[in-house]
Amino acid sequence: MSPRPGRIAMTLTIDLPRPRRMSIREMPEFAHYCAEIRTLFGEMGLLKDE
């Protein structure tokens, strides 16, 4: 969701095996999804670099 006004900024289909256990965080695919989300948040000004 984008900041005010709230709109869908991106639809991301997560293609990871289920059930998803905490160990999934070690998969390269998981890191890729996280990077995509962080990039989008950064572009929207939602992340501040300290």
JSON list of C-alpha atoms in Angstrom, two decimals:
[
{"chain": "A", "resi": 1, "resn": "MET", "atom": "CA", "xyz": [0.00, 0.00, 0.00]},
{"chain": "A", "resi": 2, "resn": "SER", "atom": "CA", "xyz": [1.19, 3.47, -0.75]},
{"chain": "A", "resi": 3, "resn": "PRO", "atom": "CA", "xyz": [1.13, 6.20, 1.87]},
{"chain": "A", "resi": 4, "resn": "ARG", "atom": "CA", "xyz": [-1.79, 8.62, 1.93]},
{"chain": "A", "resi": 5, "resn": "PRO", "atom": "CA", "xyz": [-3.94, 8.14, 0.03]},
{"chain": "A", "resi": 6, "resn": "GLY", "atom": "CA", "xyz": [-3.58, 4.39, 0.46]},
{"chain": "A", "resi": 7, "resn": "ARG", "atom": "CA", "xyz": [-3.38, 2.60, -2.88]},
{"chain": "A", "resi": 8, "resn": "ILE", "atom": "CA", "xyz": [-2.00, -0.72, -3.95]},
{"chain": "A", "resi": 9, "resn": "ALA", "atom": "CA", "xyz": [1.53, 0.09, -5.07]},
{"chain": "A", "resi": 10, "resn": "MET", "atom": "CA", "xyz": [2.56, -3.38, -6.19]},
{"chain": "A", "resi": 11, "resn": "THR", "atom": "CA", "xyz": [1.21, -6.91, -6.25]},
{"chain": "A", "resi": 12, "resn": "LEU", "atom": "CA", "xyz": [3.89, -9.42, -5.39]},
{"chain": "A", "resi": 13, "resn": "THR", "atom": "CA", "xyz": [3.13, -13.11, -5.84]},
{"chain": "A", "resi": 14, "resn": "ILE", "atom": "CA", "xyz": [5.19, -15.11, -3.37]},
{"chain": "A", "resi": 15, "resn": "ASP", "atom": "CA", "xyz": [6.20, -18.44, -4.86]},
{"chain": "A", "resi": 16, "resn": "LEU", "atom": "CA", "xyz": [7.70, -20.22, -1.86]},
{"chain": "A", "resi": 17, "resn": "PRO", "atom": "CA", "xyz": [6.91, -23.70, -0.61]},
{"chain": "A", "resi": 18, "resn": "ARG", "atom": "CA", "xyz": [4.30, -24.24, 2.08]},
{"chain": "A", "resi": 19, "resn": "PRO", "atom": "CA", "xyz": [4.15, -24.71, 4.98]},
{"chain": "A", "resi": 20, "resn": "ARG", "atom": "CA", "xyz": [6.54, -21.82, 5.49]},
{"chain": "A", "resi": 21, "resn": "ARG", "atom": "CA", "xyz": [8.81, -22.40, 8.42]},
{"chain": "A", "resi": 22, "resn": "MET", "atom": "CA", "xyz": [11.28, -19.89, 9.83]},
{"chain": "A", "resi": 23, "resn": "SER", "atom": "CA", "xyz": [14.09, -21.64, 7.92]},
{"chain": "A", "resi": 24, "resn": "ILE", "atom": "CA", "xyz": [12.63, -20.22, 4.69]},
{"chain": "A", "resi": 25, "resn": "ARG", "atom": "CA", "xyz": [14.37, -16.97, 5.61]},
{"chain": "A", "resi": 26, "resn": "GLU", "atom": "CA", "xyz": [17.65, -18.60, 4.56]},
{"chain": "A", "resi": 27, "resn": "MET", "atom": "CA", "xyz": [16.50, -19.21, 0.97]},
{"chain": "A", "resi": 28, "resn": "PRO", "atom": "CA", "xyz": [17.84, -16.91, -1.78]},
{"chain": "A", "resi": 29, "resn": "GLU", "atom": "CA", "xyz": [14.29, -16.51, -3.10]},
{"chain": "A", "resi": 30, "resn": "PHE", "atom": "CA", "xyz": [13.18, -15.08, 0.26]},
{"chain": "A", "resi": 31, "resn": "ALA", "atom": "CA", "xyz": [16.04, -12.56, 0.17]},
{"chain": "A", "resi": 32, "resn": "HIS", "atom": "CA", "xyz": [14.98, -11.55, -3.35]},
{"chain": "A", "resi": 33, "resn": "TYR", "atom": "CA", "xyz": [11.40, -10.83, -2.21]},
{"chain": "A", "resi": 34, "resn": "CYS", "atom": "CA", "xyz": [12.68, -8.83, 0.75]},
{"chain": "A", "resi": 35, "resn": "ALA", "atom": "CA", "xyz": [14.95, -6.77, -1.51]},
{"chain": "A", "resi": 36, "resn": "GLU", "atom": "CA", "xyz": [12.05, -6.02, -3.87]},
{"chain": "A", "resi": 37, "resn": "ILE", "atom": "CA", "xyz": [9.90, -4.81, -0.99]},
{"chain": "A", "resi": 38, "resn": "ARG", "atom": "CA", "xyz": [12.71, -2.71, 0.50]},
{"chain": "A", "resi": 39, "resn": "THR", "atom": "CA", "xyz": [13.34, -1.10, -2.90]},
{"chain": "A", "resi": 40, "resn": "LEU", "atom": "CA", "xyz": [9.67, -0.18, -3.27]},
{"chain": "A", "resi": 41, "resn": "PHE", "atom": "CA", "xyz": [9.52, 1.21, 0.28]},
{"chain": "A", "resi": 42, "resn": "GLY", "atom": "CA", "xyz": [12.68, 3.24, -0.39]},
{"chain": "A", "resi": 43, "resn": "GLU", "atom": "CA", "xyz": [11.22, 4.68, -3.59]},
{"chain": "A", "resi": 44, "resn": "MET", "atom": "CA", "xyz": [8.11, 5.73, -1.66]},
{"chain": "A", "resi": 45, "resn": "GLY", "atom": "CA", "xyz": [10.24, 7.43, 1.02]},
{"chain": "A", "resi": 46, "resn": "LEU", "atom": "CA", "xyz": [9.16, 5.02, 3.72]},
{"chain": "A", "resi": 47, "resn": "LEU", "atom": "CA", "xyz": [12.67, 3.95, 4.74]},
{"chain": "A", "resi": 48, "resn": "LYS", "atom": "CA", "xyz": [15.14, 6.32, 6.29]},
{"chain": "A", "resi": 49, "resn": "ASP", "atom": "CA", "xyz": [18.86, 5.66, 5.96]},
{"chain": "A", "resi": 50, "resn": "GLU", "atom": "CA", "xyz": [20.46, 6.52, 9.30]}
]
